[in-house]
Tab-separated table of C-alpha atoms in Angstrom:
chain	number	residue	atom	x	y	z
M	1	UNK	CA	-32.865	-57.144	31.240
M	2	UNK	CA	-32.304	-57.712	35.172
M	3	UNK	CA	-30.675	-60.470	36.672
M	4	UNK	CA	-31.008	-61.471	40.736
M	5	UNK	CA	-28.211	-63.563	42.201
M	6	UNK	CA	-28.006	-65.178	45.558
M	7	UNK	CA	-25.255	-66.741	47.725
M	8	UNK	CA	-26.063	-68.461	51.146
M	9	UNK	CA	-24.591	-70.506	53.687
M	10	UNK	CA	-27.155	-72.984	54.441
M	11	UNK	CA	-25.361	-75.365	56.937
M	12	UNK	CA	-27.420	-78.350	55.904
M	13	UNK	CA	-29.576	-77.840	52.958
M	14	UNK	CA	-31.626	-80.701	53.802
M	15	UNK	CA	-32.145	-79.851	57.276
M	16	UNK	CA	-33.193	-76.036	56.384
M	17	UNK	CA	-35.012	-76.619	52.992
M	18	UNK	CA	-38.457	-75.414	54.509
M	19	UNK	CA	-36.515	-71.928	54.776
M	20	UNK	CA	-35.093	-72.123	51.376
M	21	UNK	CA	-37.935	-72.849	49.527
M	22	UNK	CA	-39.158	-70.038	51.607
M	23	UNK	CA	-36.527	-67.243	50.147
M	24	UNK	CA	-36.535	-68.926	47.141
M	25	UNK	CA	-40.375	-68.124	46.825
M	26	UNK	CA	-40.536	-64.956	47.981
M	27	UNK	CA	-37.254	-63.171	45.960
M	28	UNK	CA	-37.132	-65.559	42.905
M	29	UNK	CA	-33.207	-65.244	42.500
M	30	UNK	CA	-32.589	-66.379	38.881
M	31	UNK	CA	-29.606	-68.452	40.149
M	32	UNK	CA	-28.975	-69.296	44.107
M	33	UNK	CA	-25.167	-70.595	45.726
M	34	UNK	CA	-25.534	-72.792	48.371
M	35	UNK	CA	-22.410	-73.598	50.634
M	36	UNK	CA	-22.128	-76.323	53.436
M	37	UNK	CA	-24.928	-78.706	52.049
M	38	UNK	CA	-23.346	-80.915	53.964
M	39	UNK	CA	-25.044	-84.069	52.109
M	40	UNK	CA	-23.613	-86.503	48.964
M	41	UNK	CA	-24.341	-85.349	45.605
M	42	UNK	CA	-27.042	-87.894	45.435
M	43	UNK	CA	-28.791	-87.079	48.743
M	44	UNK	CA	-29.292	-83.317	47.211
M	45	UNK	CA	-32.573	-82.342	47.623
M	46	UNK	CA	-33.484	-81.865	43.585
M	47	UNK	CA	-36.987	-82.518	43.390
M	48	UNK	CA	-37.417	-80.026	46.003
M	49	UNK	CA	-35.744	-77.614	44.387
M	50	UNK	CA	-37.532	-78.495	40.552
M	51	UNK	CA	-40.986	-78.021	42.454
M	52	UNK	CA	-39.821	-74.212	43.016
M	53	UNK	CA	-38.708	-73.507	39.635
M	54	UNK	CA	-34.963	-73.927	39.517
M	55	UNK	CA	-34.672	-77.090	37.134
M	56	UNK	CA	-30.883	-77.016	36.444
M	57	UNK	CA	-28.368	-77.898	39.350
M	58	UNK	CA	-24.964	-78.910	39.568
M	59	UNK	CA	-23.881	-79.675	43.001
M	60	UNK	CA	-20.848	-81.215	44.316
M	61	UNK	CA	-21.211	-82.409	47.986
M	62	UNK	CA	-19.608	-84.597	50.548
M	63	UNK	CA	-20.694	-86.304	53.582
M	64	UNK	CA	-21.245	-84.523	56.694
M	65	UNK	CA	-19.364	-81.559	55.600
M	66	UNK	CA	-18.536	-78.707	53.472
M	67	UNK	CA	-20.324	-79.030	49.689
M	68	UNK	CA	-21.440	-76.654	47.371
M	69	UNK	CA	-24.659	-76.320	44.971
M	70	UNK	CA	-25.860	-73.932	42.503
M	71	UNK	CA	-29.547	-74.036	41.526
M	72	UNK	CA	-30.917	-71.967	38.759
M	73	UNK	CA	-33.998	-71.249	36.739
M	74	UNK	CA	-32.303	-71.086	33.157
M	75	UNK	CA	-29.643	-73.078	31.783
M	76	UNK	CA	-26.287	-73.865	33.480
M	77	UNK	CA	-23.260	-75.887	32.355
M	78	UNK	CA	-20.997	-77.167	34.908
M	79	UNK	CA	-16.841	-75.823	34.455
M	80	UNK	CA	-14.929	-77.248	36.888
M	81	UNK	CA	-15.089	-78.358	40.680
M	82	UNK	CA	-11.486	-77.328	41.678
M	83	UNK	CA	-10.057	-79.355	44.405
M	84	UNK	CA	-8.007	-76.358	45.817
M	85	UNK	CA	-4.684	-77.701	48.497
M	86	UNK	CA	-5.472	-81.348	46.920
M	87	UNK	CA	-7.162	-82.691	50.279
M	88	UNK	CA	-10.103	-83.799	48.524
M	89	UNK	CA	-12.782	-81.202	50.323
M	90	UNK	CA	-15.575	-80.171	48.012
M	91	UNK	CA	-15.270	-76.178	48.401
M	92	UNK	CA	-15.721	-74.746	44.836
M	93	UNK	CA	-17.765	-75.098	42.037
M	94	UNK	CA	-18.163	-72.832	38.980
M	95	UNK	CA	-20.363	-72.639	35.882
M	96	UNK	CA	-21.042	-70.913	32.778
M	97	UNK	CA	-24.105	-69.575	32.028
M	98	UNK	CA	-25.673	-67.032	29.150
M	99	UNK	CA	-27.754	-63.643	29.752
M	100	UNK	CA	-28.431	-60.857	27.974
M	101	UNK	CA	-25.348	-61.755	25.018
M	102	UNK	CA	-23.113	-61.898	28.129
M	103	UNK	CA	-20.949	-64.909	28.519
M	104	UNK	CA	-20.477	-65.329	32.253
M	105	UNK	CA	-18.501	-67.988	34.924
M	106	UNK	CA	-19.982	-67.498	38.171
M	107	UNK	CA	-17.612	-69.403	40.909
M	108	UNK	CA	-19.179	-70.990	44.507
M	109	UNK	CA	-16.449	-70.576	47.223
M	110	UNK	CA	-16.581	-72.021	50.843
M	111	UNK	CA	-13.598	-71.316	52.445
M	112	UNK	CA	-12.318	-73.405	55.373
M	113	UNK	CA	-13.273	-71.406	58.733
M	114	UNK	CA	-9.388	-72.131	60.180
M	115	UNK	CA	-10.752	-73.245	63.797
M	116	UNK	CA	-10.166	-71.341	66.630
M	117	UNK	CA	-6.404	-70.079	67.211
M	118	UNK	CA	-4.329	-67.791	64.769
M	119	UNK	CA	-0.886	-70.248	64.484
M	120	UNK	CA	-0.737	-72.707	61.812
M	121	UNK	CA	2.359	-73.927	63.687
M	122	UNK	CA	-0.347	-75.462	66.593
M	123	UNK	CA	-3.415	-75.548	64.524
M	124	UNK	CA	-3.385	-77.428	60.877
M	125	UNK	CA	-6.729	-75.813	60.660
M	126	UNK	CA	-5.864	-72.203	60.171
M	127	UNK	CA	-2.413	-72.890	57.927
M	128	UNK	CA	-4.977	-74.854	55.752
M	129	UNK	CA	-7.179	-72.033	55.439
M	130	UNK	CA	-4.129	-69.973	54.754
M	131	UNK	CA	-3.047	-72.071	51.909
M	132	UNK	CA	-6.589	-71.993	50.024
M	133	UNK	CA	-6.358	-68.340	50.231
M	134	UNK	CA	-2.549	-68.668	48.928
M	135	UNK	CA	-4.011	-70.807	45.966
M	136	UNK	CA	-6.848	-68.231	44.958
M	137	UNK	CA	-4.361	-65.803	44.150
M	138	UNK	CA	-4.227	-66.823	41.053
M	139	UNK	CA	-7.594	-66.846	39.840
M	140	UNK	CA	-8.606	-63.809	37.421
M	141	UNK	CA	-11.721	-61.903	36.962
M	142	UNK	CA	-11.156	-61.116	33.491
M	143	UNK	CA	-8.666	-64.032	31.704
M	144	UNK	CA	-8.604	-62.616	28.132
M	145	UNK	CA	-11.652	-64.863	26.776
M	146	UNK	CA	-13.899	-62.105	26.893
M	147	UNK	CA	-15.787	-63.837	29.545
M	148	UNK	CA	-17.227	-62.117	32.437
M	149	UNK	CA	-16.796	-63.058	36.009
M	150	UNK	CA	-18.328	-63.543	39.345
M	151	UNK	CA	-17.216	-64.954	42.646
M	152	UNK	CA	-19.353	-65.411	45.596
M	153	UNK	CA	-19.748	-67.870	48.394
M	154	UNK	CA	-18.935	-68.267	52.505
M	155	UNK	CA	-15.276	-66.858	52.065
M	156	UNK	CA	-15.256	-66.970	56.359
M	157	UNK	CA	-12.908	-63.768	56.476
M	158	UNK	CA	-13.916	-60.356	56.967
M	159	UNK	CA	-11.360	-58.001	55.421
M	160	UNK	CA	-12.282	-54.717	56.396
M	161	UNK	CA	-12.439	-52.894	59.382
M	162	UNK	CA	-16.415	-52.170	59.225
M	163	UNK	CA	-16.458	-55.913	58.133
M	164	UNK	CA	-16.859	-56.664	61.992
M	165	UNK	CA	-18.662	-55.312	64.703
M	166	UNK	CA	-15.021	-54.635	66.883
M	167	UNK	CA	-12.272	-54.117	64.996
M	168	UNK	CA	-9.579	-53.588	67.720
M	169	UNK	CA	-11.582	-56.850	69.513
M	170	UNK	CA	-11.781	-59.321	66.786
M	171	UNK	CA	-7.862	-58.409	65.312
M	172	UNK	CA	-6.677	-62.088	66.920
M	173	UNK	CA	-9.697	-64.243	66.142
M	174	UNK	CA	-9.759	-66.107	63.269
M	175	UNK	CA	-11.810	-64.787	60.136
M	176	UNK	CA	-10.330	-61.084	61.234
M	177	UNK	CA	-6.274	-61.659	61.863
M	178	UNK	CA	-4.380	-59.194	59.897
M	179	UNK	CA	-2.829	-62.503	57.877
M	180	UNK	CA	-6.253	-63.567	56.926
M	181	UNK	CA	-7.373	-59.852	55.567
M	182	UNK	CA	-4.528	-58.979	53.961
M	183	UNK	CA	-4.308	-62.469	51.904
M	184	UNK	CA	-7.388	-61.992	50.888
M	185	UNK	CA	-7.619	-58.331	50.014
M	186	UNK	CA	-4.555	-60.018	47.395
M	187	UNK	CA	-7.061	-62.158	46.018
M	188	UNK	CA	-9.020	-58.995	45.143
M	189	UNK	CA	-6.646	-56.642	43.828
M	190	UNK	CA	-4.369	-58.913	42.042
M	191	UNK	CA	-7.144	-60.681	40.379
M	192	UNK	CA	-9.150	-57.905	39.117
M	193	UNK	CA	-12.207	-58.572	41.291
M	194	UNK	CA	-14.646	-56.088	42.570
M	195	UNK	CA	-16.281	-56.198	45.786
M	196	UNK	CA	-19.557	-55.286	44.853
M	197	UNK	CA	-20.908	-55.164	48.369
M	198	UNK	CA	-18.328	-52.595	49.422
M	199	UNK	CA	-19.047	-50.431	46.389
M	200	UNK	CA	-22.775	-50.167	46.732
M	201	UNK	CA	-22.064	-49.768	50.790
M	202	UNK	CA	-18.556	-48.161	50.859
M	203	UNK	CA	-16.783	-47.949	54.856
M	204	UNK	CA	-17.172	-47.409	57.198
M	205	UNK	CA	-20.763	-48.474	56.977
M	206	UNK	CA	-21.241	-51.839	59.131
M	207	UNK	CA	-21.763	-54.783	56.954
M	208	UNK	CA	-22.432	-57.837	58.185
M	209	UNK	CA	-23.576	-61.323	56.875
M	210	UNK	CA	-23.359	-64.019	59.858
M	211	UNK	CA	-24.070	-63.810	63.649
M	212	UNK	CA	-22.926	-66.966	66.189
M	213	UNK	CA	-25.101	-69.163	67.081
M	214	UNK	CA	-23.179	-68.843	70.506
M	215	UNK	CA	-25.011	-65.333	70.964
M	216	UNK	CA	-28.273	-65.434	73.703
M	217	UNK	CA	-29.645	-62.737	71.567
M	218	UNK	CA	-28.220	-62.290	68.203
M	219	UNK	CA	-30.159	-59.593	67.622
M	220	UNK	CA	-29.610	-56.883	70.680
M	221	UNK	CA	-26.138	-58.089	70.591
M	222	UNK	CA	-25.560	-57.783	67.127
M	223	UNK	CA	-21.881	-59.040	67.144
M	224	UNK	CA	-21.657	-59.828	63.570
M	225	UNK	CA	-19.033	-60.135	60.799
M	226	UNK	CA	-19.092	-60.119	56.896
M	227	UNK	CA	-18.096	-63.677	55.782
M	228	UNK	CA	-19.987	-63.867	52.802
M	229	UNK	CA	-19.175	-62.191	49.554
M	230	UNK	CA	-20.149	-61.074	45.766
M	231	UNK	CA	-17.348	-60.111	43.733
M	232	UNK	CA	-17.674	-59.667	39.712
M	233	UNK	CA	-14.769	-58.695	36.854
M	234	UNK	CA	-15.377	-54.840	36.613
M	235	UNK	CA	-17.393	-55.011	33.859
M	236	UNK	CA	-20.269	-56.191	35.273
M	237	UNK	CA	-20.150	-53.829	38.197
M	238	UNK	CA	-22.084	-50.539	36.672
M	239	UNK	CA	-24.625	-53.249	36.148
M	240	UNK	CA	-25.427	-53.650	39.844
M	241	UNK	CA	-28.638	-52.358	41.299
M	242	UNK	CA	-29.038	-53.502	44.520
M	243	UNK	CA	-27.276	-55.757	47.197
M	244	UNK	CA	-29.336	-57.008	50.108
M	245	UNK	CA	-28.404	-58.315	53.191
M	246	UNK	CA	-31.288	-60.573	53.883
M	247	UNK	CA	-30.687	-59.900	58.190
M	248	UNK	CA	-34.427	-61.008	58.786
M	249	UNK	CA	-33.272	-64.903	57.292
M	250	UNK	CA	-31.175	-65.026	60.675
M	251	UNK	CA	-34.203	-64.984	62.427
M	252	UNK	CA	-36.163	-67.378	60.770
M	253	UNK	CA	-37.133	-71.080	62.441
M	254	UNK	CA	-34.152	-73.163	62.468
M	255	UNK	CA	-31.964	-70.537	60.618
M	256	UNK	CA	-28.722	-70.786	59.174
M	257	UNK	CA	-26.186	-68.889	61.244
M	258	UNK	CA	-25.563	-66.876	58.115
M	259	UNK	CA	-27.924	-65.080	56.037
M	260	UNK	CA	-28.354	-64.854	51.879
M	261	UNK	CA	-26.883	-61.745	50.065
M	262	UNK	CA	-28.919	-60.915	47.023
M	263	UNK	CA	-27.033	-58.698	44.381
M	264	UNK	CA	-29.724	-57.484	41.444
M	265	UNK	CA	-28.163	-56.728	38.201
M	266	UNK	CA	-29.730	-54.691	35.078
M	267	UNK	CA	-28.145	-55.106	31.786
């Protein structure tokens, strides 16, 4: 059996549903992460989403900023919506969901960007961003239950040095600092997770999964880093097919400044 999964950083679902309903139609993801709705749980657009198939949603949004939504074509039951450094943001949701006999929890992360300088000492910003990565140390891929994992979502760091498109350039600006990589390369190793993007495109191939709006011409310039991420328990990992970076998406009418990443699965 084959299962397609999706994470994507929409910045404003409501604003950009034309070009979801787009993806959604053309790759039929059984489930699709959202991050940044940026709308109230009851201004989600659901009836949109119902028209294209994906009937069961659990969403947990806020006004103006941050949120988080998973959509899905089979049945989903909500876990938790962890309210991670207890400041009330809505950054996480994860479910549980059923396929092929497998029990799985798939978490929705979006990570607080840290604004613009490296020094939580000056910046509240970046030592909050710190702290959420501090906190996620301590979740686990695999937690004894038998229960299969997978973690994906706008994580706004790029750990690796093929993460970005200048290493040596981007070491002091936030998503890139040595601080930010090596707390979350932590979250990875001492939670069991695999990055599943990494092992189907190992270094020092260039990954990349958002490009500034700031650029004149994203494209040519093609200054991009990988902020978005699918990680699973290693179990599921031999089960991976594919992974697609979707780079077209970031060209698309009113696009999102990131683009989906599709990982396909066969069980």
């Amino acid at each position: 059996m084959t299962f397609t999964l999706a994470t994507w950083n929409i910045n404003s679902v409501r604003l950009r549903m034309p070009i979801v309903g787009e993806f959604l139609t053309r790759f039929q993801p059984d489930i699709l992460c959202l991050q940044e709705i940026k709308c109230r749980d009851e201004e989600f657009p659901y009836e949109a989403f119902r028209a294209l198939g994906y009937v069961h949603m659990c969403v947990s949004g806020q006004k103006g900023y941050h949120g988080v939504a998973t959509v899905s074509k089979a049945k989903i039951d909500i876990d938790e919506t962890r309210d991670f450094c207890g400041v009330g943001d809505k950054r996480h949701l994860s479910v549980d969901f059923e396929h092929a006999g497998r029990n799985i929890r798939l978490h929705n992360f979006y990570v607080p960007a840290g604004g613009d300088e490296p020094d939580r000492t000056i910046n509240p910003k970046f030592g909050h961003k710190l702290d959420f990565i501090a906190e996620m140390r301590a979740m686990r891929a695999l937690d004894g239950s038998g229960r299969s994992s997978i973690l994906v979502g706008d994580l706004n760091i790029a750990p690796l040095e093929h993460d970005v498109w200048s290493h040596k350039q981007l070491l002091k600006i936030v998503s890139h600092t040595p601080v930010e990589t090596d707390g979350l390369k932590a979250v990875i190793a001492e939670g069991g997770w695999s990055d599943l993007m990494r092992e189907k495109f190992p270094e020092p191939q260039k990954l990349y999964t958002w490009w500034s709006y700031r650029a004149k011409d994203w494209d040519a310039a093609d200054k991009g880093r990988r902020l978005d991420h699918i990680w699973s328990s290693p179990d599921l990992a031999p089960h991976v097919t594919d992974i697609e970076i979707l780079r077209e998406a970031r060209g698309w009418t009113q696009p999102s400044d990131h683009v989906p990443v599709i990982a396909r699965f066969a069980f």
